[in-house]
Short mmCIF file of C-alpha atoms in Angstrom, two decimals:
data_model
loop_
_atom_site.label_atom_id
_atom_site.label_comp_id
_atom_site.label_asym_id
_atom_site.label_seq_id
_atom_site.Cartn_x
_atom_site.Cartn_y
_atom_site.Cartn_z
CA MET A 1 32.56 -9.18 4.40
CA LYS A 2 31.69 -7.89 7.92
CA ILE A 3 28.24 -5.11 8.19
CA GLY A 4 28.74 -2.89 10.99
CA ALA A 5 26.87 -0.56 12.96
CA LEU A 6 27.05 2.39 14.71
CA LYS A 7 25.56 4.47 17.98
CA GLU A 8 24.44 7.57 16.43
CA THR A 9 25.68 10.95 17.71
CA TRP A 10 22.76 13.20 16.38
CA PRO A 11 20.77 14.64 19.27
CA GLY A 12 18.34 12.58 20.72
CA GLU A 13 18.12 9.97 17.78
CA ALA A 14 17.37 6.57 19.95
CA ARG A 15 17.40 4.29 16.54
CA VAL A 16 20.38 2.10 15.38
CA ALA A 17 20.64 0.59 12.18
CA MET A 18 21.36 -2.85 12.30
CA THR A 19 19.15 -4.92 15.94
CA PRO A 20 19.53 -8.63 16.80
CA GLN A 21 16.88 -9.99 14.77
CA SER A 22 18.93 -8.89 10.99
CA ILE A 23 21.25 -10.41 12.47
CA ALA A 24 20.54 -13.74 12.38
CA GLN A 25 19.16 -13.09 8.64
CA LEU A 26 22.60 -11.12 7.76
CA THR A 27 24.81 -13.98 9.01
CA LYS A 28 22.73 -16.24 6.69
CA LEU A 29 23.58 -14.26 3.60
CA GLY A 30 27.20 -15.14 4.59
CA HIS A 31 28.02 -11.57 6.53
CA THR A 32 28.98 -11.43 9.68
CA CYS A 33 28.49 -9.01 12.26
CA VAL A 34 30.19 -6.05 14.71
CA ILE A 35 28.00 -3.58 16.84
CA GLU A 36 29.22 -0.49 18.88
CA ALA A 37 28.89 -0.86 22.49
CA GLY A 38 26.08 1.09 23.50
CA ALA A 39 24.36 1.05 20.43
CA GLY A 40 20.96 -0.12 20.45
CA GLU A 41 20.38 1.03 24.47
CA ALA A 42 18.28 3.63 23.72
CA ALA A 43 16.13 1.24 21.30
CA ARG A 44 16.46 -1.44 24.30
CA PHE A 45 19.10 -4.04 22.63
CA ASP A 46 21.85 -4.29 24.52
CA ASP A 47 24.91 -4.93 24.11
CA ALA A 48 24.08 -8.72 25.66
CA LEU A 49 20.95 -8.92 23.08
CA TYR A 50 23.62 -8.59 20.41
CA ALA A 51 26.42 -11.07 21.31
CA GLU A 52 23.89 -13.33 22.00
CA ALA A 53 22.39 -12.74 18.13
CA GLY A 54 26.61 -13.94 17.35
CA ALA A 55 27.12 -9.85 16.25
CA GLU A 56 30.99 -8.79 18.07
CA VAL A 57 30.42 -6.13 20.75
CA LEU A 58 33.14 -3.51 19.64
CA PRO A 59 34.43 -0.32 22.39
CA ASP A 60 34.13 2.47 19.89
CA ALA A 61 33.19 3.71 16.50
CA ALA A 62 36.38 3.78 15.14
CA ALA A 63 36.84 0.45 15.95
CA VAL A 64 33.81 -0.23 13.90
CA TYR A 65 34.98 2.04 11.39
CA ALA A 66 38.67 -0.18 10.86
CA ALA A 67 36.42 -3.59 11.86
CA ALA A 68 33.45 -3.30 8.45
CA ASP A 69 33.58 -3.34 4.88
CA VAL A 70 29.98 -2.34 5.52
CA ILE A 71 28.47 0.64 7.55
CA SER A 72 25.75 0.81 8.34
CA LYS A 73 24.11 4.08 10.41
CA VAL A 74 20.39 5.62 10.06
CA ARG A 75 21.33 9.59 10.41
CA ALA A 76 24.62 10.62 7.85
CA PRO A 77 27.85 10.64 8.89
CA GLU A 78 29.18 13.18 10.68
CA MET A 79 31.73 14.40 8.84
CA ALA A 80 34.19 14.38 11.54
CA GLU A 81 33.19 10.33 11.56
CA VAL A 82 34.22 10.79 7.12
CA ALA A 83 37.60 10.66 8.44
CA HIS A 84 37.23 7.23 10.15
CA VAL A 85 36.44 6.34 6.05
CA ARG A 86 38.32 3.71 4.20
CA ASP A 87 38.57 3.45 0.34
CA GLY A 88 35.43 1.15 -1.05
CA GLN A 89 34.07 1.17 2.54
CA THR A 90 30.21 0.52 1.61
CA ILE A 91 28.25 3.75 3.37
CA ILE A 92 24.53 2.79 3.92
CA SER A 93 22.39 5.76 5.76
CA PHE A 94 20.34 8.19 5.42
CA ILE A 95 22.15 10.73 3.46
CA TRP A 96 19.90 13.43 1.99
CA PRO A 97 21.93 14.15 -0.85
CA ALA A 98 20.07 17.08 -2.63
CA GLN A 99 20.65 18.59 0.42
CA ASN A 100 24.71 17.61 1.34
CA ALA A 101 26.42 17.89 -1.63
CA GLU A 102 29.75 18.99 0.83
CA LEU A 103 29.73 15.36 2.64
CA LEU A 104 28.94 13.73 -1.18
CA GLU A 105 32.22 15.70 -1.66
CA ALA A 106 33.87 13.92 0.98
CA LEU A 107 32.40 10.74 0.70
CA LYS A 108 33.74 10.63 -2.87
CA ALA A 109 37.16 11.86 -1.96
CA LYS A 110 38.00 8.61 0.29
CA GLY A 111 36.98 5.88 -1.84
CA ALA A 112 33.75 5.39 -0.45
CA THR A 113 30.64 3.48 -2.25
CA THR A 114 27.60 5.37 -0.40
CA ILE A 115 23.84 4.27 -0.58
CA ALA A 116 21.47 6.42 0.68
CA MET A 117 18.22 5.19 2.07
CA ASP A 118 16.64 7.83 1.36
CA MET A 119 16.57 7.25 -2.43
CA VAL A 120 15.30 3.56 -2.70
CA PRO A 121 13.05 4.36 -5.92
CA ARG A 122 9.58 3.28 -4.80
CA ILE A 123 9.16 0.97 -7.45
CA SER A 124 7.28 -2.00 -6.65
CA ARG A 125 10.46 -4.40 -6.55
CA ALA A 126 12.01 -2.02 -3.92
CA GLN A 127 9.18 -1.80 -1.17
CA LYS A 128 10.33 -3.98 1.12
CA MET A 129 13.60 -1.72 0.95
CA ASP A 130 11.27 1.54 1.20
CA ALA A 131 13.29 3.21 4.82
CA LEU A 132 10.96 6.75 4.04
CA SER A 133 7.56 4.27 3.97
CA SER A 134 8.81 2.16 6.85
CA MET A 135 9.68 5.67 9.25
CA ALA A 136 6.31 7.45 7.98
CA ASN A 137 4.30 5.11 8.75
CA ILE A 138 5.69 5.20 12.50
CA GLY A 139 5.58 8.95 12.65
CA GLY A 140 1.78 9.27 11.23
CA TYR A 141 0.99 6.47 14.07
CA ARG A 142 2.81 8.73 16.69
CA ALA A 143 1.35 11.84 15.46
CA VAL A 144 -1.86 10.19 16.91
CA VAL A 145 -0.23 9.11 20.00
CA GLU A 146 1.22 12.80 20.54
CA ALA A 147 -2.37 14.79 19.20
CA SER A 148 -4.22 11.69 22.14
CA ASN A 149 -1.96 12.78 24.63
CA ASN A 150 -2.20 16.59 24.64
CA PHE A 151 -6.35 16.61 23.57
CA GLY A 152 -8.39 17.16 26.69
CA ARG A 153 -11.10 14.56 25.30
CA PHE A 154 -11.84 11.11 24.25
CA PHE A 155 -10.94 10.41 20.57
CA THR A 156 -14.48 8.20 20.52
CA GLY A 157 -17.60 9.26 21.87
CA GLN A 158 -19.39 8.55 24.99
CA ILE A 159 -22.88 8.49 27.02
CA THR A 160 -22.52 7.83 30.08
CA ALA A 161 -24.23 8.76 33.33
CA ALA A 162 -22.40 12.36 33.63
CA GLY A 163 -23.67 12.84 30.48
CA LYS A 164 -22.90 12.69 26.72
CA VAL A 165 -18.64 13.33 25.01
CA PRO A 166 -19.36 13.66 21.63
CA PRO A 167 -16.48 12.48 19.48
CA ALA A 168 -12.76 13.82 18.19
CA LYS A 169 -12.55 15.43 14.31
CA VAL A 170 -9.73 15.11 13.18
CA LEU A 171 -8.43 15.64 9.45
CA VAL A 172 -5.84 14.15 8.00
CA VAL A 173 -4.16 16.71 5.28
CA GLY A 174 -2.25 13.88 2.84
CA ALA A 175 -2.48 10.17 2.10
CA GLY A 176 0.54 9.34 1.42
CA VAL A 177 2.12 6.43 3.66
CA ALA A 178 2.16 8.78 7.09
CA GLY A 179 -1.36 10.24 6.13
CA LEU A 180 -2.57 6.77 5.86
CA ALA A 181 -1.20 5.53 9.58
CA ALA A 182 -2.76 8.89 11.02
CA ILE A 183 -6.33 7.71 9.51
CA GLY A 184 -6.15 3.69 10.45
CA ALA A 185 -4.38 4.83 14.29
CA ALA A 186 -7.37 7.68 14.24
CA THR A 187 -10.35 5.71 13.55
CA SER A 188 -9.08 2.48 15.46
CA MET A 189 -10.03 5.04 18.81
CA GLY A 190 -12.72 5.76 17.49
CA ALA A 191 -12.50 9.62 16.38
CA ILE A 192 -14.51 11.27 13.17
CA THR A 193 -11.82 10.87 11.00
CA TYR A 194 -11.42 13.27 7.87
CA ALA A 195 -8.61 12.93 5.17
CA PHE A 196 -7.88 15.63 2.47
CA ASP A 197 -5.27 14.87 -0.43
CA VAL A 198 -5.04 16.31 -3.99
CA ARG A 199 -4.69 13.32 -5.76
CA PRO A 200 -8.66 12.17 -6.06
CA GLU A 201 -7.76 8.73 -6.80
CA VAL A 202 -6.33 8.12 -3.37
CA ALA A 203 -10.50 8.62 -2.09
CA GLU A 204 -10.93 4.87 -2.42
CA GLN A 205 -8.08 4.26 -0.25
CA ILE A 206 -9.34 7.08 2.81
CA GLU A 207 -12.49 5.53 2.68
CA SER A 208 -11.40 2.02 3.04
CA MET A 209 -10.16 2.96 6.07
CA GLY A 210 -13.20 4.82 6.96
CA ALA A 211 -12.23 8.40 7.48
CA GLU A 212 -14.60 10.78 4.63
CA PHE A 213 -12.92 12.47 2.31
CA VAL A 214 -12.22 15.90 1.61
CA PHE A 215 -13.75 17.06 -1.45
CA LEU A 216 -12.71 20.17 -3.58
CA ASP A 217 -15.58 21.20 -6.74
CA PHE A 218 -12.33 21.96 -8.38
CA ASP A 219 -11.25 20.73 -12.07
CA GLU A 220 -7.91 20.55 -12.74
CA GLU A 221 -6.46 17.95 -14.99
CA GLN A 222 -2.90 18.17 -12.73
CA THR A 223 -4.64 16.61 -10.08
CA ASP A 224 -5.90 14.05 -11.33
CA GLY A 225 -2.20 11.89 -10.33
CA ALA A 226 0.83 11.58 -9.24
CA GLU A 227 4.21 13.01 -9.67
CA THR A 228 6.97 9.79 -10.28
CA GLY A 229 7.60 8.31 -7.07
CA GLY A 230 4.51 8.03 -6.06
CA TYR A 231 4.25 11.13 -4.51
CA ALA A 232 1.25 14.42 -5.13
CA ALA A 233 2.28 16.61 -7.96
CA PRO A 234 2.61 20.87 -6.97
CA SER A 235 -0.29 22.22 -7.19
CA SER A 236 -1.63 24.87 -9.07
CA PRO A 237 -2.40 28.61 -7.65
CA GLU A 238 -5.74 28.31 -8.65
CA PHE A 239 -5.64 25.03 -6.74
CA ARG A 240 -3.74 25.96 -3.81
CA GLU A 241 -6.92 28.80 -3.56
CA LYS A 242 -9.65 26.21 -3.12
CA GLN A 243 -8.28 23.89 -0.36
CA LEU A 244 -7.53 26.49 1.62
CA GLU A 245 -11.06 28.21 1.02
CA LYS A 246 -12.24 25.00 2.06
CA PHE A 247 -9.62 24.15 5.13
CA ARG A 248 -10.99 27.50 6.19
CA GLU A 249 -14.55 26.04 6.12
CA LEU A 250 -13.07 23.21 8.26
CA ALA A 251 -11.16 25.22 10.43
CA PRO A 252 -13.66 25.42 13.35
CA GLU A 253 -14.88 21.96 13.10
CA ILE A 254 -11.84 20.17 13.68
CA ASP A 255 -10.30 19.45 16.90
CA ILE A 256 -6.95 17.70 16.06
CA VAL A 257 -4.91 18.59 12.74
CA ILE A 258 -2.49 16.12 11.74
CA THR A 259 -0.07 17.39 8.29
CA THR A 260 2.35 15.18 6.13
CA ALA A 261 2.00 16.43 3.03
CA LEU A 262 5.98 16.81 2.98
CA ILE A 263 7.97 15.78 -0.58
CA PRO A 264 11.65 14.83 0.24
CA GLY A 265 13.45 17.14 -1.11
CA ARG A 266 11.92 20.17 -1.09
CA ASP A 267 10.49 22.90 1.14
CA ALA A 268 6.81 22.28 2.97
CA PRO A 269 3.79 23.89 1.75
CA VAL A 270 2.24 26.17 3.82
CA LEU A 271 -1.28 24.42 4.28
CA TRP A 272 -3.19 26.25 7.78
CA THR A 273 -2.25 29.18 8.04
CA LYS A 274 -2.54 31.56 11.05
CA ASP A 275 -5.85 32.47 10.65
CA MET A 276 -6.91 28.57 10.35
CA VAL A 277 -5.13 28.69 13.88
CA GLU A 278 -7.03 31.43 15.31
CA ALA A 279 -10.72 30.10 13.90
CA MET A 280 -10.23 26.58 15.89
CA LYS A 281 -11.73 25.98 19.61
CA PRO A 282 -9.45 26.27 22.60
CA GLY A 283 -8.31 22.83 23.25
CA SER A 284 -7.65 21.86 19.91
CA VAL A 285 -4.41 19.83 18.61
CA ILE A 286 -2.46 20.51 15.18
CA VAL A 287 0.65 17.81 14.71
CA ASP A 288 3.18 18.62 11.70
CA LEU A 289 4.72 16.22 10.42
CA ALA A 290 6.79 18.72 8.04
CA ALA A 291 7.84 20.87 10.69
CA GLU A 292 11.93 19.71 9.63
CA LYS A 293 10.94 21.58 6.46
CA GLY A 294 9.39 24.10 7.09
CA GLY A 295 5.91 23.23 8.70
CA ASN A 296 2.51 23.04 6.76
CA CYS A 297 1.53 25.48 9.69
CA GLU A 298 2.22 28.55 9.19
CA LEU A 299 2.71 28.74 13.39
CA THR A 300 4.45 25.94 14.04
CA VAL A 301 7.97 25.77 15.80
CA GLU A 302 10.58 23.08 14.29
CA GLY A 303 11.19 20.06 17.24
CA GLU A 304 9.18 22.19 19.93
CA LYS A 305 5.72 22.30 20.78
CA ILE A 306 3.55 25.74 21.79
CA GLU A 307 0.34 26.49 22.39
CA THR A 308 -0.84 29.77 20.61
CA ALA A 309 -3.13 32.47 22.48
CA ASN A 310 -6.79 31.08 21.54
CA GLY A 311 -4.95 27.54 23.10
CA VAL A 312 -4.31 25.73 20.38
CA THR A 313 -1.11 22.94 21.02
CA ILE A 314 0.77 22.88 17.93
CA VAL A 315 3.44 19.62 17.98
CA GLY A 316 6.39 20.24 15.73
CA TYR A 317 8.81 17.45 17.14
CA THR A 318 11.00 16.35 14.94
CA ASP A 319 11.80 12.97 15.72
CA LEU A 320 8.45 11.04 15.78
CA PRO A 321 10.10 8.05 14.83
CA SER A 322 12.37 7.72 16.64
CA ARG A 323 10.35 8.28 20.11
CA MET A 324 9.31 4.65 19.05
CA ALA A 325 13.19 3.67 18.66
CA THR A 326 12.20 0.07 18.56
CA GLN A 327 9.53 -0.40 16.98
CA SER A 328 11.61 1.89 14.05
CA SER A 329 15.01 0.46 14.54
CA THR A 330 13.37 -2.54 13.96
CA LEU A 331 12.06 -1.32 10.27
CA TYR A 332 14.81 0.19 9.15
CA ALA A 333 17.10 -2.23 10.00
CA THR A 334 14.92 -4.84 8.17
CA ASN A 335 15.62 -2.48 5.23
CA ILE A 336 18.94 -2.65 5.37
CA ARG A 337 18.79 -6.57 5.51
CA HIS A 338 17.09 -5.91 2.33
CA MET A 339 19.17 -4.39 0.61
CA MET A 340 22.06 -6.12 2.19
CA ASP A 341 19.86 -9.27 0.50
CA ASP A 342 19.96 -7.66 -3.45
CA LEU A 343 23.55 -6.87 -2.43
CA THR A 344 24.24 -10.22 -2.01
CA PRO A 345 22.34 -12.54 -4.75
CA GLU A 346 24.66 -15.42 -4.12
CA LYS A 347 24.81 -15.39 -0.20
CA ASP A 348 28.21 -16.00 -0.21
CA GLY A 349 28.80 -12.70 2.03
CA VAL A 350 30.05 -11.50 -1.37
CA ILE A 351 28.70 -7.68 -2.42
CA ASN A 352 27.97 -7.28 -5.65
CA HIS A 353 27.49 -4.36 -6.08
CA ASN A 354 25.22 -3.98 -9.76
CA MET A 355 24.66 -0.27 -10.79
CA GLU A 356 22.41 -1.65 -13.75
CA ASP A 357 20.06 -3.06 -10.95
CA ASP A 358 17.67 0.09 -11.24
CA VAL A 359 17.43 -0.28 -7.06
CA ILE A 360 21.31 -0.20 -5.87
CA ARG A 361 21.18 2.15 -8.73
CA GLY A 362 18.97 4.54 -7.67
CA ALA A 363 20.39 4.28 -3.89
CA THR A 364 23.57 4.72 -4.63
CA VAL A 365 25.33 8.27 -4.79
CA THR A 366 28.82 7.71 -4.63
CA HIS A 367 30.85 5.20 -6.22
CA ALA A 368 34.21 4.37 -7.72
CA GLY A 369 35.01 7.42 -6.87
CA GLU A 370 32.43 9.32 -8.36
CA ILE A 371 29.66 10.77 -7.49
CA THR A 372 26.36 8.93 -9.01
CA PHE A 373 23.54 11.44 -8.33
CA PRO A 374 20.95 11.84 -9.22
CA PRO A 375 20.86 8.51 -10.41
CA PRO A 376 19.01 8.43 -14.44
CA PRO A 377 15.13 7.37 -14.05
CA PRO A 378 14.67 3.99 -13.27
CA LYS A 379 13.49 1.09 -16.46
CA THR A 380 10.36 -0.18 -14.00
CA LYS A 381 7.55 2.36 -13.45
CA ALA A 382 7.12 3.92 -10.26
CA ILE A 383 4.42 3.45 -7.80
CA ALA A 384 2.09 6.40 -9.08
CA ALA A 385 -1.58 6.84 -10.10
CA VAL A 386 -1.65 5.89 -13.68
CA LYS A 387 -4.15 9.16 -15.52
CA LYS A 388 -6.80 6.76 -17.17
CA GLU A 389 -7.90 8.43 -20.72
CA LYS A 390 -11.69 9.92 -20.10
CA VAL A 391 -13.39 7.58 -22.43
CA PRO A 392 -16.54 9.35 -24.18
CA GLU A 393 -19.73 8.05 -23.08
CA PRO A 394 -21.74 6.25 -25.87
CA THR A 395 -24.41 7.74 -27.60
CA ALA A 396 -28.46 6.10 -27.32
CA GLU A 397 -28.36 5.46 -31.65
CA GLU A 398 -24.63 3.79 -30.64
CA LEU A 399 -26.33 1.39 -27.92
CA ARG A 400 -29.36 0.69 -29.62
CA ALA A 401 -27.57 -0.33 -32.77
CA ALA A 402 -24.87 -2.26 -30.85
CA GLU A 403 -27.80 -4.21 -29.17
CA VAL A 404 -29.11 -4.98 -33.40
CA ALA A 405 -25.80 -6.24 -33.98
CA ALA A 406 -25.95 -8.43 -30.83
CA PHE A 407 -29.36 -9.87 -31.73
CA LYS A 408 -28.13 -10.59 -35.40
CA GLN A 409 -25.30 -12.41 -34.20
CA GLN A 410 -26.82 -14.67 -31.58
CA THR A 411 -29.88 -15.13 -33.67
CA LYS A 412 -27.08 -16.45 -36.66
CA THR A 413 -25.43 -19.03 -33.68
CA GLN A 414 -28.07 -20.22 -32.41
CA VAL A 415 -30.19 -21.07 -35.83
CA GLY A 416 -26.42 -22.42 -36.95
CA LEU A 417 -26.32 -25.04 -33.62
CA LEU A 418 -30.25 -26.24 -34.08
CA ALA A 419 -29.48 -26.97 -38.26
CA GLY A 420 -26.15 -28.82 -37.15
CA GLY A 421 -28.08 -31.19 -34.67
CA ALA A 422 -30.87 -31.74 -36.64
CA ALA A 423 -27.90 -32.40 -39.51
CA LEU A 424 -26.62 -34.90 -36.18
CA LEU A 425 -29.46 -36.60 -35.67
CA LEU A 426 -30.55 -37.23 -38.80
CA LEU A 427 -27.26 -39.01 -39.84
CA ILE A 428 -26.50 -40.54 -36.55
CA GLY A 429 -30.54 -42.43 -37.54
CA SER A 430 -29.68 -43.73 -41.13
CA ILE A 431 -26.68 -45.11 -39.60
CA PRO A 432 -28.07 -49.11 -40.65
CA GLY A 433 -29.46 -51.43 -37.76
CA MET A 434 -29.87 -48.52 -35.44
CA PRO A 435 -32.09 -49.47 -32.72
CA ALA A 436 -34.97 -47.07 -32.08
CA SER A 437 -35.09 -46.99 -28.78
CA PHE A 438 -31.32 -45.86 -28.49
CA MET A 439 -32.81 -42.77 -31.25
CA GLN A 440 -35.15 -41.94 -28.00
CA HIS A 441 -32.57 -41.27 -25.41
CA PHE A 442 -30.11 -39.71 -27.32
CA ILE A 443 -32.93 -37.14 -28.36
CA VAL A 444 -33.27 -36.60 -24.48
CA PHE A 445 -29.69 -36.31 -23.87
CA VAL A 446 -29.87 -33.44 -26.60
CA LEU A 447 -32.63 -32.43 -25.40
CA SER A 448 -30.81 -32.18 -21.44
CA VAL A 449 -28.14 -30.54 -22.62
CA PHE A 450 -29.94 -27.74 -24.41
CA ILE A 451 -32.28 -26.51 -21.66
CA GLY A 452 -29.17 -27.10 -19.59
CA PHE A 453 -27.72 -24.91 -20.96
CA GLN A 454 -30.04 -22.47 -21.95
CA VAL A 455 -31.44 -22.47 -18.37
CA ILE A 456 -28.84 -22.39 -15.92
CA TRP A 457 -25.75 -21.74 -18.08
CA ASN A 458 -26.20 -18.92 -18.85
CA VAL A 459 -27.49 -17.46 -14.29
CA SER A 460 -25.77 -14.46 -13.36
CA HIS A 461 -22.58 -14.52 -12.29
CA SER A 462 -23.18 -12.06 -9.23
CA LEU A 463 -25.81 -15.14 -8.49
CA HIS A 464 -22.76 -17.99 -7.91
CA THR A 465 -19.10 -17.87 -8.79
CA PRO A 466 -18.68 -18.99 -11.94
CA LEU A 467 -17.43 -22.20 -11.31
CA MET A 468 -20.60 -22.80 -8.74
CA ALA A 469 -22.76 -21.37 -12.27
CA VAL A 470 -20.71 -24.82 -14.87
CA THR A 471 -21.13 -27.19 -11.84
CA ASN A 472 -24.79 -26.36 -11.47
CA ALA A 473 -25.41 -26.54 -15.70
CA ILE A 474 -23.17 -29.74 -15.55
CA SER A 475 -25.89 -31.24 -13.00
CA SER A 476 -28.67 -29.70 -14.36
CA ILE A 477 -28.06 -31.82 -17.68
CA ILE A 478 -27.84 -34.60 -15.67
CA ILE A 479 -30.20 -34.05 -13.69
CA LEU A 480 -33.15 -33.49 -16.31
CA GLY A 481 -32.15 -37.27 -17.75
CA ALA A 482 -32.25 -38.66 -14.56
CA LEU A 483 -35.70 -37.29 -14.18
CA VAL A 484 -37.12 -38.95 -17.68
CA GLN A 485 -35.53 -42.42 -16.92
CA VAL A 486 -36.51 -42.08 -13.00
CA GLY A 487 -39.96 -44.13 -13.97
CA SER A 488 -38.76 -46.59 -16.15
CA SER A 489 -39.82 -50.68 -15.66
CA SER A 490 -36.14 -51.70 -15.41
CA GLY A 491 -34.89 -51.28 -11.82
CA LEU A 492 -31.38 -50.89 -12.50
CA ILE A 493 -32.28 -47.92 -14.57
CA ALA A 494 -35.01 -46.57 -12.11
CA LEU A 495 -32.52 -47.17 -9.34
CA LEU A 496 -29.09 -45.47 -11.36
CA ALA A 497 -32.09 -41.63 -12.03
CA ALA A 498 -32.68 -42.40 -8.71
CA LEU A 499 -28.94 -42.38 -7.33
CA ALA A 500 -28.55 -39.59 -10.21
CA ILE A 501 -31.19 -37.00 -9.08
CA PHE A 502 -30.00 -37.60 -5.20
CA MET A 503 -26.24 -36.54 -6.27
CA CYS A 504 -27.15 -33.49 -8.96
CA GLY A 505 -30.21 -32.08 -6.33
CA ILE A 506 -26.97 -32.12 -3.67
CA ASN A 507 -24.84 -30.63 -5.48
CA ILE A 508 -27.08 -28.18 -6.70
CA PHE A 509 -28.43 -26.85 -4.06
CA GLY A 510 -25.14 -27.11 -1.88
CA GLY A 511 -23.49 -24.50 -4.91
CA PHE A 512 -26.71 -22.30 -4.09
CA MET A 513 -25.82 -22.80 0.01
CA VAL A 514 -21.84 -22.31 -0.19
CA THR A 515 -23.13 -19.11 -2.97
CA ARG A 516 -24.37 -17.36 0.27
CA ARG A 517 -22.25 -18.15 2.69
CA MET A 518 -19.96 -16.59 0.14
CA LEU A 519 -21.84 -13.88 0.22
CA ALA A 520 -22.69 -13.60 3.76
CA MET A 521 -18.61 -12.77 4.42
CA PHE A 522 -19.14 -9.32 3.07
CA GLN A 523 -22.17 -8.25 4.67
CA LYS A 524 -21.68 -6.51 7.73
CA SER A 525 -23.86 -7.88 10.54
#
């Protein structure tokens, strides 16, 4: 089948849904590609690169619609574009079906199959197609770039001959994909970074990236997890008031605020109020990634950068991914290529639109003359934190009883092993014609096994890896026997014993050295 990509008509949109690199991958699936002339120019992919990759460059959008079986876009088709759609054609783009009921009706009337990249379910298998996360990742990074561009100082602290420069303090509100990308960028630039999220379970992720998690002194069960789909659940009024109180406390100290709290299909919650802005220092910067849905900052102006009376810059740009068009186009085109991979399971260029597949069904919003939005819940659980059941702490009496029971069981096991060993020795010793020297050596071997097990096998794995602990136990069994035999009157036995001691010594000491080197890998220099 032919897959086509169009030049975006949305004002300021620089992304493109197909790149020369993705064309090569689509060709391997058995498809051919066509693209509108000039579609990739704003993302620095000229027509010659597409032609070199094997795509046919067509003069306008009408020609692409007429030639292609699948149309890939970034922005949702406008009504004027829907007029070109043919019956049975597949449209892949951001659709936002909850907000575009009229568009869904128009695509349904055309008999088109529509795949909304913003509706890809958030399950593990679908991460490679998750265009929302791809674009959020770029948005979070770009937010820090915009903040640094509008901030009048270094991010990192410096001590120079001219004086000391303190590091910037950055607060990231929301630790989703965009928030984590912002944390990583701010931390790498040397800023002191704080982060807040209503889900305490993300604290480890935040701290692992070098930021400090802002905790609230508030107990509320509903904040212990996430909604289906991996987004934060709405907070109660009591929790919200505690949250705003914490932000008011932080506002005078923070130089840069990056807000990322937004759930697709909902208005953005106001988290940074007018009085917080007024409490910030002159020269501070707020970058609001939720500006398109009203903004997390009360004073945000959608699509614009403003400066307040007290000198705080508020950036409300809604096209941050488009400001990094080359990178965002590459990631988005890869998301679409993976979607086509699922739609072409046989890699023969024939689309199999399997509505039993969780990912395909979840992303499909019109199909076979019907509107299929909203989709049923996926059979596979979404990527979300699972609430852990609280296990009560055992009492002192219960711990003591457990210790006594474990000791009794261990004693029974040891007595049973000793009795079995003694019976085995008596049985072997009673065999007619058994030489006395064999029994002597056999008893030495048994004692070596017992001592090796007790001394080495039970060594804590915090000092050894489990494999090292086991190999050292075996080596110790051998070396104990060799130590007994090294003084033998037989030259051959003494030689073999000496070799055994040497080789086992290498293994034992080498095990400790390897373990030490492994532990050193996790120590900061």
